[in-house]
Short mmCIF file of C-alpha atoms in Angstrom, two decimals:
data_model
loop_
_atom_site.label_atom_id
_atom_site.label_comp_id
_atom_site.label_asym_id
_atom_site.label_seq_id
_atom_site.Cartn_x
_atom_site.Cartn_y
_atom_site.Cartn_z
CA UNK A 222 0.10 0.02 -0.18
CA UNK A 223 0.84 3.54 -0.70
CA UNK A 224 1.82 5.90 2.31
CA UNK A 225 -1.78 7.47 1.73
CA UNK A 226 -3.57 4.24 1.69
CA UNK A 227 -1.60 3.24 5.25
CA UNK A 228 -2.47 6.24 6.73
CA UNK A 229 -6.23 5.55 5.76
CA UNK A 230 -5.94 1.89 6.86
CA UNK A 231 -4.41 2.64 10.26
CA UNK A 232 -6.81 5.15 11.12
CA UNK A 233 -9.79 2.84 10.78
CA UNK A 234 -7.96 -0.47 11.73
CA UNK A 235 -9.44 -1.55 14.77
CA UNK A 236 -7.49 -4.78 15.40
CA UNK A 237 -5.34 -2.60 17.61
CA UNK A 238 -8.13 -1.99 20.21
CA UNK A 239 -9.12 -5.64 19.93
CA UNK A 240 -5.62 -6.31 21.45
CA UNK A 241 -5.32 -3.46 23.69
CA UNK A 242 -9.05 -3.84 25.06
CA UNK A 243 -9.42 -7.45 24.62
CA UNK A 244 -12.25 -8.52 26.78
CA UNK A 245 -13.56 -5.21 27.46
CA UNK A 246 -16.81 -4.24 25.83
CA UNK A 247 -17.26 -2.90 22.57
CA UNK A 248 -21.05 -2.91 21.82
CA UNK A 249 -24.21 -3.16 24.00
CA UNK A 250 -27.64 -3.67 22.65
CA UNK A 251 -31.44 -3.95 23.62
CA UNK A 252 -31.34 -7.32 21.90
CA UNK A 253 -28.52 -9.59 22.15
CA UNK A 254 -25.65 -10.36 24.02
CA UNK A 255 -22.61 -8.27 24.48
CA UNK A 256 -19.90 -7.96 22.08
CA UNK A 257 -16.58 -7.29 23.24
CA UNK A 258 -13.62 -5.82 21.14
CA UNK A 259 -11.96 -8.91 20.57
CA UNK A 260 -15.38 -10.30 19.38
CA UNK A 261 -15.80 -7.40 17.43
CA UNK A 262 -12.54 -8.13 15.34
CA UNK A 263 -12.84 -11.71 14.82
CA UNK A 264 -16.33 -11.43 13.66
CA UNK A 265 -15.50 -8.48 11.20
CA UNK A 266 -12.50 -10.18 10.21
CA UNK A 267 -14.75 -13.67 9.40
CA UNK A 268 -17.13 -11.73 7.58
CA UNK A 269 -14.30 -9.75 5.48
CA UNK A 270 -12.82 -13.19 4.55
CA UNK A 271 -16.21 -14.30 3.27
CA UNK A 272 -16.81 -10.98 1.28
CA UNK A 273 -13.59 -11.11 -0.33
CA UNK A 274 -14.14 -14.92 -1.33
CA UNK A 275 -17.34 -14.45 -3.15
CA UNK A 276 -16.97 -11.40 -4.84
CA UNK A 277 -14.74 -11.18 -7.86
CA UNK A 278 -12.52 -8.08 -7.11
CA UNK A 279 -11.89 -5.16 -4.71
CA UNK A 280 -13.94 -1.84 -5.11
CA UNK A 281 -16.90 -4.08 -5.78
CA UNK A 282 -20.06 -2.99 -3.89
CA UNK A 283 -21.59 -4.84 -0.89
CA UNK A 284 -25.41 -4.03 -0.22
CA UNK A 285 -25.85 -4.39 3.70
CA UNK A 286 -29.78 -5.06 4.26
CA UNK A 287 -30.02 -5.36 7.83
CA UNK A 288 -31.91 -4.24 10.87
CA UNK A 289 -30.38 -2.22 13.47
CA UNK A 290 -28.12 -4.53 15.47
CA UNK A 291 -24.60 -5.12 16.58
CA UNK A 292 -24.14 -6.94 13.05
CA UNK A 293 -24.94 -3.59 11.14
CA UNK A 294 -21.58 -2.19 12.79
CA UNK A 295 -19.79 -5.36 12.04
CA UNK A 296 -20.91 -5.77 8.46
CA UNK A 297 -19.87 -2.25 7.56
CA UNK A 298 -16.32 -2.85 9.05
CA UNK A 299 -16.30 -6.17 7.31
CA UNK A 300 -16.82 -4.46 3.79
CA UNK A 301 -14.40 -1.75 4.54
CA UNK A 302 -11.75 -4.24 5.55
CA UNK A 303 -12.35 -6.43 2.32
CA UNK A 304 -11.75 -3.18 0.27
CA UNK A 305 -15.21 -3.23 -0.93
CA UNK A 306 -17.66 -0.28 -0.98
CA UNK A 307 -20.83 -0.80 1.23
CA UNK A 308 -24.37 0.37 0.71
CA UNK A 309 -26.70 0.52 3.55
CA UNK A 310 -30.47 -0.35 2.62
CA UNK A 311 -33.07 -0.32 5.10
CA UNK A 312 -35.05 -3.86 5.00
CA UNK A 313 -38.27 -1.95 5.75
CA UNK A 314 -38.22 0.08 2.66
CA UNK A 315 -40.61 -0.90 -0.22
CA UNK A 316 -39.08 -4.07 -2.27
CA UNK A 317 -39.35 -1.98 -5.74
CA UNK A 318 -36.97 1.04 -4.21
CA UNK A 319 -34.55 -1.55 -2.75
CA UNK A 320 -34.46 -3.60 -6.23
CA UNK A 321 -33.78 -0.25 -7.73
CA UNK A 322 -30.73 0.47 -5.64
CA UNK A 323 -29.49 -2.89 -6.30
CA UNK A 324 -29.67 -2.37 -10.09
CA UNK A 325 -27.86 0.87 -9.68
CA UNK A 326 -25.01 -0.32 -7.59
CA UNK A 327 -24.99 -3.73 -9.18
CA UNK A 328 -23.88 -4.98 -5.72
CA UNK A 329 -22.20 -8.68 -5.98
CA UNK A 330 -22.83 -9.30 -2.11
CA UNK A 331 -25.72 -8.84 -0.24
CA UNK A 332 -25.34 -8.85 3.87
CA UNK A 333 -28.85 -9.70 5.34
CA UNK A 334 -30.16 -11.07 8.60
CA UNK A 335 -30.77 -14.61 8.81
CA UNK A 336 -34.06 -15.82 7.63
CA UNK A 337 -34.91 -12.43 6.15
CA UNK A 338 -38.12 -13.09 3.75
CA UNK A 339 -36.31 -10.48 1.49
CA UNK A 340 -33.99 -13.38 0.22
CA UNK A 341 -36.82 -14.71 -1.76
CA UNK A 342 -38.30 -11.28 -2.70
CA UNK A 343 -35.78 -9.60 -4.27
CA UNK A 344 -34.25 -10.57 -7.90
CA UNK A 345 -31.31 -12.65 -7.54
CA UNK A 346 -29.55 -13.14 -10.77
CA UNK A 347 -26.57 -11.31 -9.86
CA UNK A 348 -25.71 -11.36 -6.39
CA UNK A 349 -24.62 -13.56 -3.44
CA UNK A 350 -26.19 -13.85 0.22
CA UNK A 351 -24.52 -13.58 3.29
CA UNK A 352 -26.65 -14.35 6.44
CA UNK A 353 -25.54 -12.89 9.59
CA UNK A 354 -26.90 -13.33 13.04
CA UNK A 355 -28.04 -10.04 15.25
CA UNK A 356 -24.62 -10.55 17.00
CA UNK A 357 -22.47 -10.35 14.00
CA UNK A 358 -21.86 -14.27 13.77
CA UNK A 359 -22.04 -16.24 10.79
CA UNK A 360 -22.87 -19.97 10.93
CA UNK A 361 -21.26 -21.18 7.90
CA UNK A 362 -17.66 -20.16 8.34
CA UNK A 363 -15.05 -21.53 5.99
CA UNK A 364 -11.85 -22.29 8.22
CA UNK A 365 -10.10 -22.87 4.88
CA UNK A 366 -10.20 -19.29 4.31
CA UNK A 367 -7.46 -16.76 5.78
CA UNK A 368 -7.80 -13.11 6.12
CA UNK A 369 -5.75 -11.05 4.13
CA UNK A 370 -5.40 -7.09 4.83
CA UNK A 371 -5.97 -5.23 1.62
CA UNK A 372 -5.62 -1.34 0.68
CA UNK A 373 -8.84 0.77 1.75
CA UNK A 374 -11.54 1.24 -0.99
CA UNK A 375 -11.42 4.53 -2.31
CA UNK A 376 -15.43 5.09 -1.80
CA UNK A 377 -16.27 3.94 1.57
CA UNK A 378 -20.11 4.04 1.03
CA UNK A 379 -22.62 4.78 -1.36
CA UNK A 380 -25.61 6.42 0.37
CA UNK A 381 -28.78 7.06 -1.47
CA UNK A 382 -31.08 10.04 -1.15
CA UNK A 383 -34.09 11.66 -2.72
CA UNK A 384 -33.65 12.35 -6.57
CA UNK A 385 -35.95 14.58 -8.35
CA UNK A 386 -36.16 12.29 -11.36
CA UNK A 387 -38.24 9.52 -9.36
CA UNK A 388 -35.12 7.79 -8.60
CA UNK A 389 -33.20 7.76 -5.67
CA UNK A 390 -29.46 9.19 -6.29
CA UNK A 391 -26.36 7.36 -4.61
CA UNK A 392 -23.86 9.43 -3.45
CA UNK A 393 -20.02 8.04 -3.79
CA UNK A 394 -18.44 9.24 -0.29
CA UNK A 395 -14.77 9.04 -0.22
CA UNK A 396 -12.87 7.17 2.78
CA UNK A 397 -10.46 9.83 2.94
CA UNK A 398 -13.62 12.34 3.72
CA UNK A 399 -14.97 10.03 6.51
CA UNK A 400 -11.35 9.79 8.02
CA UNK A 401 -11.10 13.46 8.38
CA UNK A 402 -14.55 13.72 9.57
CA UNK A 403 -13.85 11.11 12.19
CA UNK A 404 -10.62 12.75 13.25
CA UNK A 405 -11.97 16.18 13.86
CA UNK A 406 -14.82 14.92 15.40
CA UNK A 407 -13.00 12.78 17.83
CA UNK A 408 -10.82 15.96 18.73
CA UNK A 409 -13.65 18.60 19.25
CA UNK A 410 -15.86 16.31 20.86
CA UNK A 411 -12.95 14.97 23.11
CA UNK A 412 -14.29 11.35 22.55
CA UNK A 413 -12.44 8.69 24.86
CA UNK A 414 -12.94 5.13 25.98
CA UNK A 415 -14.99 6.41 28.83
CA UNK A 416 -17.87 7.38 26.58
CA UNK A 417 -21.15 5.26 25.98
CA UNK A 418 -22.71 6.39 22.33
CA UNK A 419 -26.13 5.95 21.76
CA UNK A 420 -26.69 4.10 18.23
CA UNK A 421 -30.47 4.75 17.10
CA UNK A 422 -30.23 6.83 13.57
CA UNK A 423 -31.64 4.84 10.86
CA UNK A 424 -28.97 3.31 8.37
CA UNK A 425 -30.19 5.47 5.58
CA UNK A 426 -29.32 8.49 7.20
CA UNK A 427 -25.51 9.57 6.82
CA UNK A 428 -25.63 10.50 10.39
CA UNK A 429 -25.56 6.89 11.43
CA UNK A 430 -22.36 6.40 9.76
CA UNK A 431 -20.76 8.79 12.30
CA UNK A 432 -22.90 7.40 15.00
CA UNK A 433 -21.55 3.78 14.36
CA UNK A 434 -17.81 4.79 13.44
CA UNK A 435 -16.98 7.34 15.95
CA UNK A 436 -17.05 5.22 19.17
CA UNK A 437 -14.98 2.51 16.83
CA UNK A 438 -12.16 5.03 16.41
CA UNK A 439 -12.54 6.37 19.74
CA UNK A 440 -12.59 3.00 21.75
CA UNK A 441 -15.68 3.90 23.31
CA UNK A 442 -18.85 1.70 24.00
CA UNK A 443 -21.93 1.66 21.63
CA UNK A 444 -25.28 0.78 22.85
CA UNK A 445 -27.55 -0.15 19.92
CA UNK A 446 -31.08 0.77 20.04
CA UNK A 447 -33.46 -1.85 18.87
CA UNK A 448 -34.49 -1.49 15.63
CA UNK A 449 -37.72 0.93 14.63
CA UNK A 450 -37.62 2.20 18.11
CA UNK A 451 -35.82 5.72 17.18
CA UNK A 452 -38.88 7.63 17.31
CA UNK A 453 -40.20 5.56 20.64
CA UNK A 454 -39.15 8.26 23.33
CA UNK A 455 -39.64 5.83 26.30
CA UNK A 456 -37.26 2.80 24.33
CA UNK A 457 -34.63 6.08 23.65
CA UNK A 458 -34.90 7.19 27.19
CA UNK A 459 -34.71 3.83 28.68
CA UNK A 460 -31.48 3.22 26.42
CA UNK A 461 -29.78 6.10 27.66
CA UNK A 462 -30.35 5.10 31.05
CA UNK A 463 -29.79 1.78 31.12
CA UNK A 464 -26.85 2.11 28.55
CA UNK A 465 -25.59 5.05 30.62
CA UNK A 466 -25.24 6.74 27.20
CA UNK A 467 -22.87 10.14 27.65
CA UNK A 468 -23.47 10.93 23.59
CA UNK A 469 -26.51 11.21 21.51
CA UNK A 470 -27.72 12.62 18.35
CA UNK A 471 -31.05 14.17 17.71
CA UNK A 472 -32.83 15.69 14.78
CA UNK A 473 -34.28 18.83 16.67
CA UNK A 474 -37.76 18.14 16.20
CA UNK A 475 -37.08 14.53 17.93
CA UNK A 476 -35.09 16.20 20.31
CA UNK A 477 -38.33 18.17 21.46
CA UNK A 478 -40.26 15.22 21.65
CA UNK A 479 -37.69 13.47 23.83
CA UNK A 480 -37.26 16.68 26.35
CA UNK A 481 -40.99 16.74 26.39
CA UNK A 482 -41.22 13.04 27.21
CA UNK A 483 -38.49 13.38 29.94
CA UNK A 484 -40.43 16.09 31.85
CA UNK A 485 -42.09 13.00 33.59
CA UNK A 486 -38.85 11.56 34.91
CA UNK A 487 -35.93 12.55 37.03
CA UNK A 488 -33.02 14.39 35.28
CA UNK A 489 -30.54 12.51 37.74
CA UNK A 490 -31.16 9.58 35.65
CA UNK A 491 -29.40 11.26 32.89
CA UNK A 492 -26.27 12.41 35.12
CA UNK A 493 -23.98 10.28 32.58
CA UNK A 494 -25.15 12.35 29.57
CA UNK A 495 -22.50 15.08 28.49
CA UNK A 496 -23.25 15.80 24.92
CA UNK A 497 -26.13 15.95 22.63
CA UNK A 498 -25.78 16.64 19.07
CA UNK A 499 -28.37 17.97 16.63
CA UNK A 500 -28.63 18.11 12.65
CA UNK A 501 -30.89 17.82 10.06
CA UNK A 502 -33.20 20.46 10.85
CA UNK A 503 -32.94 24.03 11.76
CA UNK A 504 -32.06 24.08 15.80
CA UNK A 505 -34.01 27.26 17.25
CA UNK A 506 -33.46 29.13 20.89
CA UNK A 507 -36.79 27.11 22.13
CA UNK A 508 -34.96 24.00 21.82
CA UNK A 509 -31.76 25.18 24.03
CA UNK A 510 -34.41 26.68 26.32
CA UNK A 511 -36.42 23.53 26.86
CA UNK A 512 -33.11 21.35 27.47
CA UNK A 513 -31.67 23.87 30.08
CA UNK A 514 -35.41 23.62 31.92
CA UNK A 515 -35.61 19.72 32.06
CA UNK A 516 -31.59 18.70 31.72
CA UNK A 517 -29.82 21.37 33.27
CA UNK A 518 -28.01 24.85 31.73
CA UNK A 519 -24.42 22.89 31.74
CA UNK A 520 -25.28 20.02 29.35
CA UNK A 521 -23.50 20.62 26.09
CA UNK A 522 -25.77 21.05 22.97
CA UNK A 523 -23.85 20.98 19.63
CA UNK A 524 -25.69 21.98 16.19
CA UNK A 525 -24.14 20.14 13.15
CA UNK A 526 -24.53 20.89 9.36
CA UNK A 527 -23.09 18.70 6.48
CA UNK A 528 -24.93 17.39 3.35
CA UNK A 529 -24.43 13.44 2.41
CA UNK A 530 -22.27 14.83 -0.45
CA UNK A 531 -19.72 16.38 2.06
CA UNK A 532 -19.02 12.93 4.47
CA UNK A 533 -21.62 13.56 7.00
CA UNK A 534 -20.74 17.17 8.55
CA UNK A 535 -18.76 19.86 8.16
CA UNK A 536 -19.62 22.74 10.36
CA UNK A 537 -20.38 22.70 13.94
CA UNK A 538 -21.13 24.90 16.95
CA UNK A 539 -21.51 24.83 20.72
CA UNK A 540 -24.76 26.41 21.64
CA UNK A 541 -23.85 27.71 24.97
CA UNK A 542 -21.03 29.79 23.01
CA UNK A 543 -23.86 31.95 21.03
CA UNK A 544 -25.44 34.65 22.90
CA UNK A 545 -29.17 34.69 22.76
CA UNK A 546 -29.47 37.88 20.79
CA UNK A 547 -27.36 36.34 17.97
CA UNK A 548 -30.07 33.91 17.19
CA UNK A 549 -32.26 35.34 14.60
CA UNK A 550 -32.87 32.66 11.99
CA UNK A 551 -32.06 29.81 14.41
CA UNK A 552 -28.72 28.62 15.68
CA UNK A 553 -25.91 29.17 13.49
CA UNK A 554 -24.49 26.04 11.67
CA UNK A 555 -21.36 26.88 12.84
CA UNK A 556 -17.44 26.88 12.54
CA UNK A 557 -15.96 25.11 9.60
CA UNK A 558 -14.52 21.54 10.09
CA UNK A 559 -10.71 20.71 9.70
CA UNK A 560 -9.25 20.71 6.55
CA UNK A 561 -12.77 21.93 4.72
CA UNK A 562 -13.52 25.28 3.36
CA UNK A 563 -16.91 26.89 2.92
CA UNK A 564 -17.56 29.73 0.47
CA UNK A 565 -21.01 31.68 0.20
CA UNK A 566 -21.37 32.37 -3.75
CA UNK A 567 -23.75 33.95 -6.08
CA UNK A 568 -26.93 31.77 -6.43
CA UNK A 569 -26.64 32.33 -10.19
CA UNK A 570 -22.78 32.37 -10.81
CA UNK A 571 -20.94 30.23 -8.14
CA UNK A 572 -17.80 31.59 -9.48
CA UNK A 573 -18.23 34.74 -7.59
CA UNK A 574 -18.34 35.06 -3.94
CA UNK A 575 -20.83 37.55 -2.29
CA UNK A 576 -19.95 39.90 0.34
CA UNK A 577 -19.86 39.14 4.16
CA UNK A 578 -23.10 39.37 5.74
CA UNK A 579 -24.93 38.79 2.12
CA UNK A 580 -27.09 35.89 1.16
CA UNK A 581 -25.70 33.38 -1.27
CA UNK A 582 -25.59 29.60 -1.96
CA UNK A 583 -23.23 27.34 0.52
CA UNK A 584 -20.63 25.63 -1.21
CA UNK A 585 -18.14 23.21 0.28
CA UNK A 586 -14.76 22.39 -0.75
CA UNK A 587 -11.90 20.20 0.68
CA UNK A 588 -11.28 16.46 1.58
CA UNK A 589 -14.72 15.90 2.54
CA UNK A 590 -16.29 16.42 -0.77
CA UNK A 591 -17.60 13.23 -2.01
CA UNK A 592 -16.74 11.87 -5.65
CA UNK A 593 -20.08 12.52 -7.09
CA UNK A 594 -23.41 10.59 -8.06
CA UNK A 595 -23.29 7.02 -9.28
CA UNK A 596 -24.08 6.50 -12.71
CA UNK A 597 -25.23 10.12 -13.08
CA UNK A 598 -22.54 12.26 -14.66
CA UNK A 599 -24.70 15.05 -15.52
CA UNK A 600 -25.82 15.61 -12.21
CA UNK A 601 -22.27 15.34 -10.96
CA UNK A 602 -20.88 17.63 -13.25
CA UNK A 603 -23.98 20.24 -12.22
CA UNK A 604 -23.52 20.06 -8.59
CA UNK A 605 -19.74 19.10 -8.47
CA UNK A 606 -17.64 22.14 -9.84
CA UNK A 607 -14.33 23.44 -10.26
CA UNK A 608 -13.28 25.36 -7.11
CA UNK A 609 -12.04 29.04 -8.04
CA UNK A 610 -10.48 29.53 -4.62
CA UNK A 611 -8.28 27.59 -2.08
CA UNK A 612 -5.88 24.92 -2.46
CA UNK A 613 -8.02 21.66 -1.68
CA UNK A 614 -6.15 18.74 -3.25
CA UNK A 615 -8.99 18.21 -6.16
CA UNK A 616 -9.87 21.62 -6.54
CA UNK A 617 -13.79 20.76 -6.53
CA UNK A 618 -16.49 21.88 -4.74
CA UNK A 619 -20.15 21.10 -4.15
CA UNK A 620 -23.06 23.43 -4.65
CA UNK A 621 -25.36 22.52 -1.52
CA UNK A 622 -28.54 24.22 -2.83
CA UNK A 623 -28.57 25.75 0.94
CA UNK A 624 -28.70 29.52 1.42
CA UNK A 625 -26.31 30.88 3.77
CA UNK A 626 -24.98 34.07 5.42
CA UNK A 627 -20.79 34.45 6.59
CA UNK A 628 -20.63 36.32 9.70
CA UNK A 629 -17.08 37.47 9.59
CA UNK A 630 -17.26 39.05 13.20
CA UNK A 631 -18.01 35.67 14.84
CA UNK A 632 -16.47 33.64 12.04
CA UNK A 633 -19.48 31.31 11.67
CA UNK A 634 -21.93 30.42 8.96
CA UNK A 635 -25.57 30.94 9.23
CA UNK A 636 -28.34 28.95 7.33
CA UNK A 637 -31.25 30.72 5.55
CA UNK A 638 -33.18 28.03 3.82
CA UNK A 639 -32.94 26.37 0.16
CA UNK A 640 -32.95 27.65 -3.26
CA UNK A 641 -34.92 24.74 -4.70
CA UNK A 642 -37.61 22.32 -3.68
CA UNK A 643 -35.76 19.96 -1.73
CA UNK A 644 -36.98 19.73 2.13
CA UNK A 645 -36.14 17.84 5.37
CA UNK A 646 -38.76 16.03 7.31
CA UNK A 647 -37.72 14.62 10.79
CA UNK A 648 -34.23 14.92 9.10
CA UNK A 649 -34.82 12.67 6.19
CA UNK A 650 -33.84 14.71 3.02
CA UNK A 651 -36.91 14.81 0.21
CA UNK A 652 -37.11 16.10 -3.04
CA UNK A 653 -40.75 16.95 -3.65
CA UNK A 654 -40.06 16.54 -7.66
CA UNK A 655 -39.44 12.70 -6.91
CA UNK A 656 -42.81 11.99 -5.37
CA UNK A 657 -44.59 13.95 -8.00
CA UNK A 658 -42.70 12.33 -11.01
CA UNK A 659 -43.74 8.86 -9.49
CA UNK A 660 -47.56 10.08 -9.01
CA UNK A 661 -47.52 11.46 -12.81
CA UNK A 662 -46.08 7.86 -13.80
CA UNK A 663 -48.51 6.07 -12.19
CA UNK A 664 -51.75 8.15 -12.83
CA UNK A 665 -51.46 9.39 -16.24
CA UNK A 666 -54.93 8.59 -17.46
CA UNK A 667 -56.60 9.91 -14.40
CA UNK A 668 -55.13 13.22 -13.58
CA UNK A 669 -53.93 16.23 -15.30
CA UNK A 670 -51.03 17.06 -12.76
CA UNK A 671 -50.16 16.82 -9.01
CA UNK A 672 -48.30 19.42 -6.92
CA UNK A 673 -46.60 18.20 -3.53
CA UNK A 674 -45.98 20.81 -0.99
CA UNK A 675 -44.66 20.56 2.55
CA UNK A 676 -47.07 22.52 5.17
CA UNK A 677 -46.81 22.66 8.80
CA UNK A 678 -44.20 20.09 8.86
CA UNK A 679 -46.24 17.35 6.70
CA UNK A 680 -46.48 16.69 3.21
CA UNK A 681 -49.74 17.71 1.20
CA UNK A 682 -50.91 16.55 -2.09
CA UNK A 683 -52.66 18.71 -4.42
CA UNK A 684 -54.31 16.71 -7.36
CA UNK A 685 -55.53 18.68 -10.58
CA UNK A 686 -58.10 16.93 -12.63
CA UNK A 687 -58.69 16.90 -16.15
CA UNK A 688 -61.98 18.71 -16.54
CA UNK A 689 -64.10 15.59 -16.93
CA UNK A 690 -62.75 13.99 -13.61
CA UNK A 691 -63.55 17.12 -11.47
CA UNK A 692 -66.21 15.09 -9.54
CA UNK A 693 -63.98 12.54 -8.31
CA UNK A 694 -63.91 12.25 -4.57
CA UNK A 695 -60.44 14.08 -3.25
CA UNK A 696 -60.14 11.62 -0.18
CA UNK A 697 -60.70 8.34 -2.02
CA UNK A 698 -58.25 9.24 -4.79
CA UNK A 699 -55.85 10.34 -1.97
CA UNK A 700 -56.34 7.05 -0.47
CA UNK A 701 -55.39 5.27 -3.70
CA UNK A 702 -52.62 7.31 -4.53
CA UNK A 703 -50.94 6.93 -0.88
CA UNK A 704 -51.21 2.83 -1.56
CA UNK A 705 -49.62 3.10 -4.72
CA UNK A 706 -46.86 5.13 -3.25
CA UNK A 707 -45.99 2.70 -0.70
CA UNK A 708 -44.86 0.50 -3.36
CA UNK A 709 -42.05 2.79 -4.16
CA UNK A 710 -41.24 5.10 -1.27
CA UNK A 711 -40.95 4.72 2.76
CA UNK A 712 -43.64 6.55 4.63
CA UNK A 713 -41.68 9.75 5.19
CA UNK A 714 -42.22 10.24 1.40
CA UNK A 715 -46.07 9.81 1.25
CA UNK A 716 -48.49 12.88 1.74
CA UNK A 717 -50.58 12.70 5.02
CA UNK A 718 -53.39 15.13 3.03
CA UNK A 719 -54.70 15.12 -0.48
CA UNK A 720 -56.80 17.94 -2.11
CA UNK A 721 -58.49 18.13 -5.26
#
């Protein structure tokens, strides 16, 4: 391996922790026995060996279709250790959406829960399945296979987000960007083996990557919440208390739900909690006030920002450092991460920077910028462009579509919405055009057009009929459309109200 490849390999090599930490705890979980550092390394190595044996070449892709469990962390590490790129897929997604993603990635290997019904429901003409138990073990271990370290993959994972053309788009995230992210976050948050990190974010939200890998590079303990419980505030609270979690992530709207739930409990039960991270939505002063009221003024609350196309997160701000009078449009998204550059540019001409204090499009450059979109050269060229400034190694920057302002006095960035029709709902990125495209394709003969809008924190479908169909009952056609959409989208993408 080259020197730069060795550096990446060393940064994410957990075998040293299995030696130094041995039988000490690596992962706790709601649903299976504890996993030690030694067991984590052995299971990941065993699975990596199977992946290498069953796929033709390094840099091929592995689809990880698992419920949240210790197995998910072990499988991601195994794919990386075998030199393969992994794609996290939610087994609860509609089969058609999963099949579309498998077709786009041409994944050779599928790592799935033992006994998953998806094994018989997905087209199987181009992939092989490896079954794992929830604790990350595999029953069919071939002892004749020997583990051989390989160079890290250039692309660590492909994360699929909503796409305006009706198809989800895959973001190719580089290993070096993720390593940079983990290094600066470990430093800024002073992560240590004394920490316990709650693992609860759905695997198709890129925050889950940081949630799972940060404790691994820090030697911290991970506590894995049971699958599907991330919006169950009683389950979340119990996991934090039982697991003695010290580091937790919330989307701001879910943080509010958690705090409202915790009003009924004793705050002393969370005395071990030292850090709450938020991202995915605007963090407001009301969130900070509510947290201070219920859990105390000294608990650290950090606001983070970053699109999938920039390796999870690229800015941060400690909310205790922001005077209340400076919060006009929610908390600032903050200070820039190590080896990352942020530019505020003219919305119509990204080669021109706007003056400090003026609104413009947020562009991101530096080591954390992704390679582009899988199999989509046109969109890649549109969103990933040459950077006229700075000295980043690839001289590329990503156009986020977010509107921001740079405050030169405080040296932070403020967020001011979008310049397109992309929205965030519960932290999930949704292109309204993707939903509209699918509805139009499914209902060409029965409707004239469809508009999906975001109103009062929910999706609303507005149906425009041909003149001869105006008498159609709006509620009935709304129910029909919702049923059809379930074949293509997770529930987060389906309008809750319909109007004709």
